[in-house]
Each structure stands twice: as structure tokens, then as C-alpha cells.
PDB file of C-alpha atoms in Angstrom:
ATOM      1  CA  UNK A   1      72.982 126.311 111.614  1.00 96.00           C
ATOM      2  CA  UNK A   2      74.974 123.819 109.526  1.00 96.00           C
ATOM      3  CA  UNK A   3      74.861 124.855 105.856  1.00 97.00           C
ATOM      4  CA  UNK A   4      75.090 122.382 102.622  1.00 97.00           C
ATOM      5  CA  UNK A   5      79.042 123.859 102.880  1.00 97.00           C
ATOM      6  CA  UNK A   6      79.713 122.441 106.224  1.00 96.00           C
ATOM      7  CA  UNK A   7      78.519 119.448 105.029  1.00 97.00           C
ATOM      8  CA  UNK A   8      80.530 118.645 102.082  1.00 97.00           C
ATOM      9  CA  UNK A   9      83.583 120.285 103.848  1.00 97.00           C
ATOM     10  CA  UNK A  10      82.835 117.410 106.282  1.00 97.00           C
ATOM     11  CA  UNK A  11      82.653 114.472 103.859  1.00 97.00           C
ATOM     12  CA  UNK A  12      85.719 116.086 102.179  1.00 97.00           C
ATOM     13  CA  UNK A  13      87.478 116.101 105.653  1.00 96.00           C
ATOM     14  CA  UNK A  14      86.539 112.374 106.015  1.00 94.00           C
ATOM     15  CA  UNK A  15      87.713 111.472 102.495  1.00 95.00           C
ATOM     16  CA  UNK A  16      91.123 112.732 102.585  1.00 95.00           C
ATOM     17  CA  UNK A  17      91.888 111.674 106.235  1.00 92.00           C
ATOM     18  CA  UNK A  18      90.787 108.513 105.435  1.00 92.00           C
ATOM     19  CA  UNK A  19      93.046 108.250 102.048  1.00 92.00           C
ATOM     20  CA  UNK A  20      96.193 109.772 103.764  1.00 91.00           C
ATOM     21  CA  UNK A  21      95.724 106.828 106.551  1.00 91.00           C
ATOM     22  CA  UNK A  22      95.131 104.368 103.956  1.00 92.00           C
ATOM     23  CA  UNK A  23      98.070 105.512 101.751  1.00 92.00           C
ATOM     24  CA  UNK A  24     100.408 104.940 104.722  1.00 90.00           C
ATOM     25  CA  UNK A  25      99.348 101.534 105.603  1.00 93.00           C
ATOM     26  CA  UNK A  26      99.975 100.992 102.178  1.00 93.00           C
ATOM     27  CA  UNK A  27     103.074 102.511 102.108  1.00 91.00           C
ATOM     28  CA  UNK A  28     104.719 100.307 105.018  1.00 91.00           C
ATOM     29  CA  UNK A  29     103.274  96.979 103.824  1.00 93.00           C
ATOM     30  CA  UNK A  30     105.444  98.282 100.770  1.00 93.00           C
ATOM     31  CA  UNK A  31     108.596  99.018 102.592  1.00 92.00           C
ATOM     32  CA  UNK A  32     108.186  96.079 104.564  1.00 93.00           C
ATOM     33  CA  UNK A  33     108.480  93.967 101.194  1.00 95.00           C
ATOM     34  CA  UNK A  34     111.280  96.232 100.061  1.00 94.00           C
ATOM     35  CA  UNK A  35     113.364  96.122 103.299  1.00 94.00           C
ATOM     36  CA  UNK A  36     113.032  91.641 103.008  1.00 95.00           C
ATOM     37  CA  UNK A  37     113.377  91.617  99.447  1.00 96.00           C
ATOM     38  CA  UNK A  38     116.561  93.815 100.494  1.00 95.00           C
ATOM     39  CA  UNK A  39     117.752  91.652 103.285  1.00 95.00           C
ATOM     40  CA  UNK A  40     117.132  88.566 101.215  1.00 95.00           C
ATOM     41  CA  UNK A  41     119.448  89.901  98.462  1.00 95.00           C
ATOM     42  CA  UNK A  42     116.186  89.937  96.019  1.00 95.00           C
ATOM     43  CA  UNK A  43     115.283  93.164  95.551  1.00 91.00           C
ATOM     44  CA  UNK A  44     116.175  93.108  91.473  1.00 91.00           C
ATOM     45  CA  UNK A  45     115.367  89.138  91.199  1.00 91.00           C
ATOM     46  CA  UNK A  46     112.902  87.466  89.071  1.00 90.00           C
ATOM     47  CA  UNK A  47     112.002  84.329  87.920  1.00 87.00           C
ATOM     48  CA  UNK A  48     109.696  82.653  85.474  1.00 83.00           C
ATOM     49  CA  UNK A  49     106.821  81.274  85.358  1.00 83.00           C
ATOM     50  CA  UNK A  50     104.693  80.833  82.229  1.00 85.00           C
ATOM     51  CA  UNK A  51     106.447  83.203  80.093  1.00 87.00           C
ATOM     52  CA  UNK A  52     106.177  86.118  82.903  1.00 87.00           C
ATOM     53  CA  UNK A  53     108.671  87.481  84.809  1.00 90.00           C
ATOM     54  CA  UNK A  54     107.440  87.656  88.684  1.00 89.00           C
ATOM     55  CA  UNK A  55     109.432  89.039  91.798  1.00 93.00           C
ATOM     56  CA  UNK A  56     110.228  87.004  94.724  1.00 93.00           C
ATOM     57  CA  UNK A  57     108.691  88.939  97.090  1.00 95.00           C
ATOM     58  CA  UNK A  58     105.478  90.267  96.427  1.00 92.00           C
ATOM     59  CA  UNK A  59     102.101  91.299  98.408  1.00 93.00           C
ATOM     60  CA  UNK A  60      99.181  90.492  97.974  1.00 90.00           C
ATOM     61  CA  UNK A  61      95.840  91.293  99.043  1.00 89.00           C
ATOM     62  CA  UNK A  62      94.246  89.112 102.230  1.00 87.00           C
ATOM     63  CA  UNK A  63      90.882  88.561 102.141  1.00 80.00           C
ATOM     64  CA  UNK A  64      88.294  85.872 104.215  1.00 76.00           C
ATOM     65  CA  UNK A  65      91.284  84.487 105.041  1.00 77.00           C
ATOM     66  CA  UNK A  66      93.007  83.760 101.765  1.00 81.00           C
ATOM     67  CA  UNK A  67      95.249  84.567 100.171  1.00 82.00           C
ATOM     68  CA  UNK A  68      93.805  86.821  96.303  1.00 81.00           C
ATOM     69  CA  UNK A  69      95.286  87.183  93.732  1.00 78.00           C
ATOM     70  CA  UNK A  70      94.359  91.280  93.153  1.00 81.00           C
ATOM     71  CA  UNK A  71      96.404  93.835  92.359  1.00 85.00           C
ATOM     72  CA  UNK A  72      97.617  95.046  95.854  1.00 86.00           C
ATOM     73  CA  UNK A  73      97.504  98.458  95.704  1.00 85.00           C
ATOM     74  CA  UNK A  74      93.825  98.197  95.447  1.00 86.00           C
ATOM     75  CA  UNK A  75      93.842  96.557  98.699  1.00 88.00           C
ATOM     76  CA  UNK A  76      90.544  97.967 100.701  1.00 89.00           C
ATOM     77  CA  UNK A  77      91.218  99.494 104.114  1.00 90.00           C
ATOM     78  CA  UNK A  78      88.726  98.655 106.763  1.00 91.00           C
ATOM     79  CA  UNK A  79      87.808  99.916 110.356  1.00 89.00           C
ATOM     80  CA  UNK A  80      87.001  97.835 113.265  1.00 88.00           C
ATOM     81  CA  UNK A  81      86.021 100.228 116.294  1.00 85.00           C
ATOM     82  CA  UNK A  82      88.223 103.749 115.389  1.00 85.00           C
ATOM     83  CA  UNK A  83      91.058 101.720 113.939  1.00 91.00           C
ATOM     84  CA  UNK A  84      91.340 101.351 110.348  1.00 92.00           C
ATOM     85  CA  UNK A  85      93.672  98.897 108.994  1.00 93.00           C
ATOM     86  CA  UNK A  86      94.733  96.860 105.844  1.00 93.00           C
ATOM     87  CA  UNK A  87      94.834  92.754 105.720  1.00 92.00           C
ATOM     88  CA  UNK A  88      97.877  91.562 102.939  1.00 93.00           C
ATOM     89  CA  UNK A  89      99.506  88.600 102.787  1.00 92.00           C
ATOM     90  CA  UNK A  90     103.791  89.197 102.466  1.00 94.00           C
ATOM     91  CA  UNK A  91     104.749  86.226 100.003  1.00 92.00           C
ATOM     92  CA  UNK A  92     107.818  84.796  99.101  1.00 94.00           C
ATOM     93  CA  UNK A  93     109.011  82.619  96.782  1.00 92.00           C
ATOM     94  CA  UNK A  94     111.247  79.414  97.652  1.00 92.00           C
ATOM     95  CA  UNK A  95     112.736  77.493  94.716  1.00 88.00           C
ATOM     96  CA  UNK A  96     114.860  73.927  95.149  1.00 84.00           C
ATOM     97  CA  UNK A  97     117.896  75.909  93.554  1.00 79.00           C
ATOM     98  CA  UNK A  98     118.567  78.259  90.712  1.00 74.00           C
ATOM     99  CA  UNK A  99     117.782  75.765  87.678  1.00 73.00           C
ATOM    100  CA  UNK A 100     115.542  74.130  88.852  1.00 73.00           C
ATOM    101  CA  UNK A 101     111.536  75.195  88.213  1.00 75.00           C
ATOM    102  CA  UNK A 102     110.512  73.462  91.812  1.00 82.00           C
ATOM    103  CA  UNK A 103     109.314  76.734  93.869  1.00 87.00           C
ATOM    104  CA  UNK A 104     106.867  76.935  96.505  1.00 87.00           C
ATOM    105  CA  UNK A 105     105.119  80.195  97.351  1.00 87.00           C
ATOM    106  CA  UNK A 106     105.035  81.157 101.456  1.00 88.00           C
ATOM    107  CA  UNK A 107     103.061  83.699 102.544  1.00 90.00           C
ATOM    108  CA  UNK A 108     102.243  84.761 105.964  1.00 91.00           C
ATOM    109  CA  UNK A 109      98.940  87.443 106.625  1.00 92.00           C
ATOM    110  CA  UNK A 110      99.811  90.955 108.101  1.00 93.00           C
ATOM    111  CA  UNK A 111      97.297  93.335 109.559  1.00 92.00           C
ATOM    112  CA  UNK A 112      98.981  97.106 109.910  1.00 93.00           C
ATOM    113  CA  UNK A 113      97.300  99.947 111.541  1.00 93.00           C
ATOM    114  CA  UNK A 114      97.961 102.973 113.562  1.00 89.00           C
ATOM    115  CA  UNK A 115      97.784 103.370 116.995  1.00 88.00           C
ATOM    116  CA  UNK A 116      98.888 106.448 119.214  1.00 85.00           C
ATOM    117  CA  UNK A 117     101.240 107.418 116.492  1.00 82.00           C
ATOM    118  CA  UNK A 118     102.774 104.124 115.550  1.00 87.00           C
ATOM    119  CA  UNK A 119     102.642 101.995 112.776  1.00 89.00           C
ATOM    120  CA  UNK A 120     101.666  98.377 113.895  1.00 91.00           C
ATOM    121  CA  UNK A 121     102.255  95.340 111.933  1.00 92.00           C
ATOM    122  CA  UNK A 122     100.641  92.669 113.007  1.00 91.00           C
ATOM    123  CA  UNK A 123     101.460  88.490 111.974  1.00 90.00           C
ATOM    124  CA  UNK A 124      97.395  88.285 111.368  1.00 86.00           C
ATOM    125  CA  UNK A 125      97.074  84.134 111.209  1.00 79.00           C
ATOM    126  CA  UNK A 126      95.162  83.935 114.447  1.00 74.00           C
ATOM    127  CA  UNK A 127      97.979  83.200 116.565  1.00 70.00           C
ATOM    128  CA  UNK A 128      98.078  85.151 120.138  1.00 68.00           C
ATOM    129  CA  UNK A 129      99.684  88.505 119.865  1.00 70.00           C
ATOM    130  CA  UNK A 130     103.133  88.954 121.552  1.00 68.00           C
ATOM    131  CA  UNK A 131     106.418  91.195 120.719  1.00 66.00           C
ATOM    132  CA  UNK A 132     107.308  88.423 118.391  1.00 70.00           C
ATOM    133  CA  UNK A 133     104.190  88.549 116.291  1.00 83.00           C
ATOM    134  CA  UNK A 134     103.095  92.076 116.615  1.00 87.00           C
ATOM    135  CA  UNK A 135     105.527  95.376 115.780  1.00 89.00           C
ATOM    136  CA  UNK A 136     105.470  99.108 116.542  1.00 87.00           C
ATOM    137  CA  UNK A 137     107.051 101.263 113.981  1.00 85.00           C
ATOM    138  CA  UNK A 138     106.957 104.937 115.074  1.00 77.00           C
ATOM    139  CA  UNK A 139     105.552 107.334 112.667  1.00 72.00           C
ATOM    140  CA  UNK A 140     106.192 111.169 112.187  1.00 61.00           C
ATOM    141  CA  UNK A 141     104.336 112.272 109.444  1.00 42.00           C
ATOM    142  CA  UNK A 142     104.045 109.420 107.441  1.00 47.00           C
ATOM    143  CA  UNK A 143     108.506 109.144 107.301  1.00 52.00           C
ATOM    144  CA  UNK A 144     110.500 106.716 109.122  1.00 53.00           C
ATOM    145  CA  UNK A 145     114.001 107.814 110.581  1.00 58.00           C
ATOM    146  CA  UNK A 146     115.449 104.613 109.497  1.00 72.00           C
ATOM    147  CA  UNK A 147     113.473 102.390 107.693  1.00 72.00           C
ATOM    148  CA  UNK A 148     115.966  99.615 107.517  1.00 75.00           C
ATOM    149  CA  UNK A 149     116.291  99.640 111.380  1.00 80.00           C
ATOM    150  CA  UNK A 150     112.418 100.226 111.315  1.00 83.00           C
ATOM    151  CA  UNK A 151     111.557  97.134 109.483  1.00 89.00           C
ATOM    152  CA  UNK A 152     114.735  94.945 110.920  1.00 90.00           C
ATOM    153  CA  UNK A 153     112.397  93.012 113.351  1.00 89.00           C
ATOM    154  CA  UNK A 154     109.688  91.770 111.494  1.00 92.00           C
ATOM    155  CA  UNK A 155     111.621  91.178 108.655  1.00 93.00           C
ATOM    156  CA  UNK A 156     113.661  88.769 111.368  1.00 93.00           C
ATOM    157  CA  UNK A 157     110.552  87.317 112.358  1.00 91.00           C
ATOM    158  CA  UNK A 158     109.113  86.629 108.867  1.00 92.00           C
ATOM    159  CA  UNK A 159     112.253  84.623 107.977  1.00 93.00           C
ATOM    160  CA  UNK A 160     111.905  82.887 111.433  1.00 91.00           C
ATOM    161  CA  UNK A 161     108.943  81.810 110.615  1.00 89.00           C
ATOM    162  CA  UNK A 162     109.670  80.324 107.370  1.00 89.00           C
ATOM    163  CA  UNK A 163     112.394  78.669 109.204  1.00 90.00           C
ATOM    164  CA  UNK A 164     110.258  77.253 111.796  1.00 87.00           C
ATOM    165  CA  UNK A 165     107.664  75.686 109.251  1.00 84.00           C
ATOM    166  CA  UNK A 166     110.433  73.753 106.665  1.00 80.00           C
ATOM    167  CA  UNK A 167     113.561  73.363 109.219  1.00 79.00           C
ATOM    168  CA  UNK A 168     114.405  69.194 109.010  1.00 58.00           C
ATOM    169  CA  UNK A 169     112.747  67.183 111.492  1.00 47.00           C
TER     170      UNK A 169
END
């Protein structure tokens, strides 16, 4: 017979499985905008825009398909089918050149979830999926080997991307 004990172990099961999976989502959208800050050389930068300082690379939360303005690390995780997963938007920061106050703020949308015990990041714009737009990190125990070599391709990709939208005609 299952007692009022087995229930709330239950929900208390489903609660912290549910944070631990949504705490490392979190955690790689955040190491993914560490590792391009890093390769960008803009991992201390800041500029300034009405009197606050803001980074260059920041996330955001995704949501309907725009881009909020939340505080990401109150980002909801969802589940479609048994996968749960996390919609952000990676943004950077573009400026005309170091005096100037001309910037322009690209961001592309990322889904990340885990499957079989990888990470997936996932371009999220509603292109088709390929190995250019879709990554697999793999996880043991929520710590990458190394998470510079972990992130190097779709930090590549993100910076292709930019390329491919403002290179010259």
C-alpha cells in the first residue's frame, strides 16, 4: 500500500531530479558564454550604456521567440516528450570601434538538453538541424574534461554565424 511517505518521497524525488537537470543546462549555457567571451578576448570587458556598465556577452532568456530581457538565471526549464530543456538567447555586443557609442546587439537562440548522457546545444532559430547547428557535449556528472575543447565548436559556429549575416556583399 503506498503511504502519505511514499508520496512525498516521490514529489521530493521529482523536485530535485528535476533541479539538478535544470541546474546543468544552466550551467553550460553559462560556460558556453564564458568559453566565447574567452575566445573573443572579452571575458573582463564592459561598456556603457546609460550610466551602466554591461558585458559583451551576455544571455538572456528566449521566450515565444524573442528575445526578454529577464534575469537569466531564472530562465524556466521545460519538457517536451521526456526531454527537458532550456530556450536562451547567447548575445553579443558589436560596436563600430572602441570610441565610438555605435553598437549593435546579435543574438542567436540556443535550446540545450540532455540526451543519452550528453549535453546538446542546439542553434534553436528554426533552421534544419545538422552537425553545424546542433552539438554534443559529453557529460559525466555534471563536469566536462575540457571545457574549452568542449565548447570550441559552437563557439566556432556562433562567430560563423555572425560572420555570415554582416560579411560585405
Amino acid at each position: 500500500m503506498i503511504t502519505y511517505k511514499d508520496l512525498c518521497n516521490a514529489w521530493k524525488k521529482d523536485i530535485d531530479t528535476k533541479s539538478k537537470i535544470r541546474t546543468q543546462l544552466i550551467e553550460a549555457a553559462l560556460k558556453f558564454a564564458f568559453e566565447l567571451a574567452k575566445n573573443l578576448g572579452l571575458q573582463d570587458k564592459r561598456y556603457n550604456l546609460n550610466g551602466q556598465e554591461k558585458k559583451y556577452v551576455r544571455l538572456d532568456p528566449y521566450k515565444n521567440g524573442e528575445k526578454s530581457e529577464d534575469n537569466f538565471l531564472d530562465i524556466p526549464m521545460f519538457k517536451n516528450e521526456d526531454i527537458f530543456y532550456i530556450d536562451y538567447a547567447l548575445s553579443l555586443v558589436l560596436e563600430r570601434d572602441e570610441k565610438s557609442s555605435q553598437r549593435t546587439n546579435f543574438y542567436i537562440p540556443f535550446k540545450n538538453y540532455i540526451e543519452n548522457e550528453n549535453l546538446i546545444i542546439q542553434v534553436n532559430d528554426g533552421r534544419p538541424q545538422s552537425d553545424k547547428t546542433r552539438f554534443e557535449i559529453p557529460v559525466t556528472s555534471s563536469e566536462y574534461s575540457d571545457i574549452e575543447a568542449a565548447f570550441q565548436a559552437p563557439v566556432e559556429e556562433y562567430k560563423r554565424m555572425i560572420m555570415e549575416k554582416y560579411k560585405a556583399l
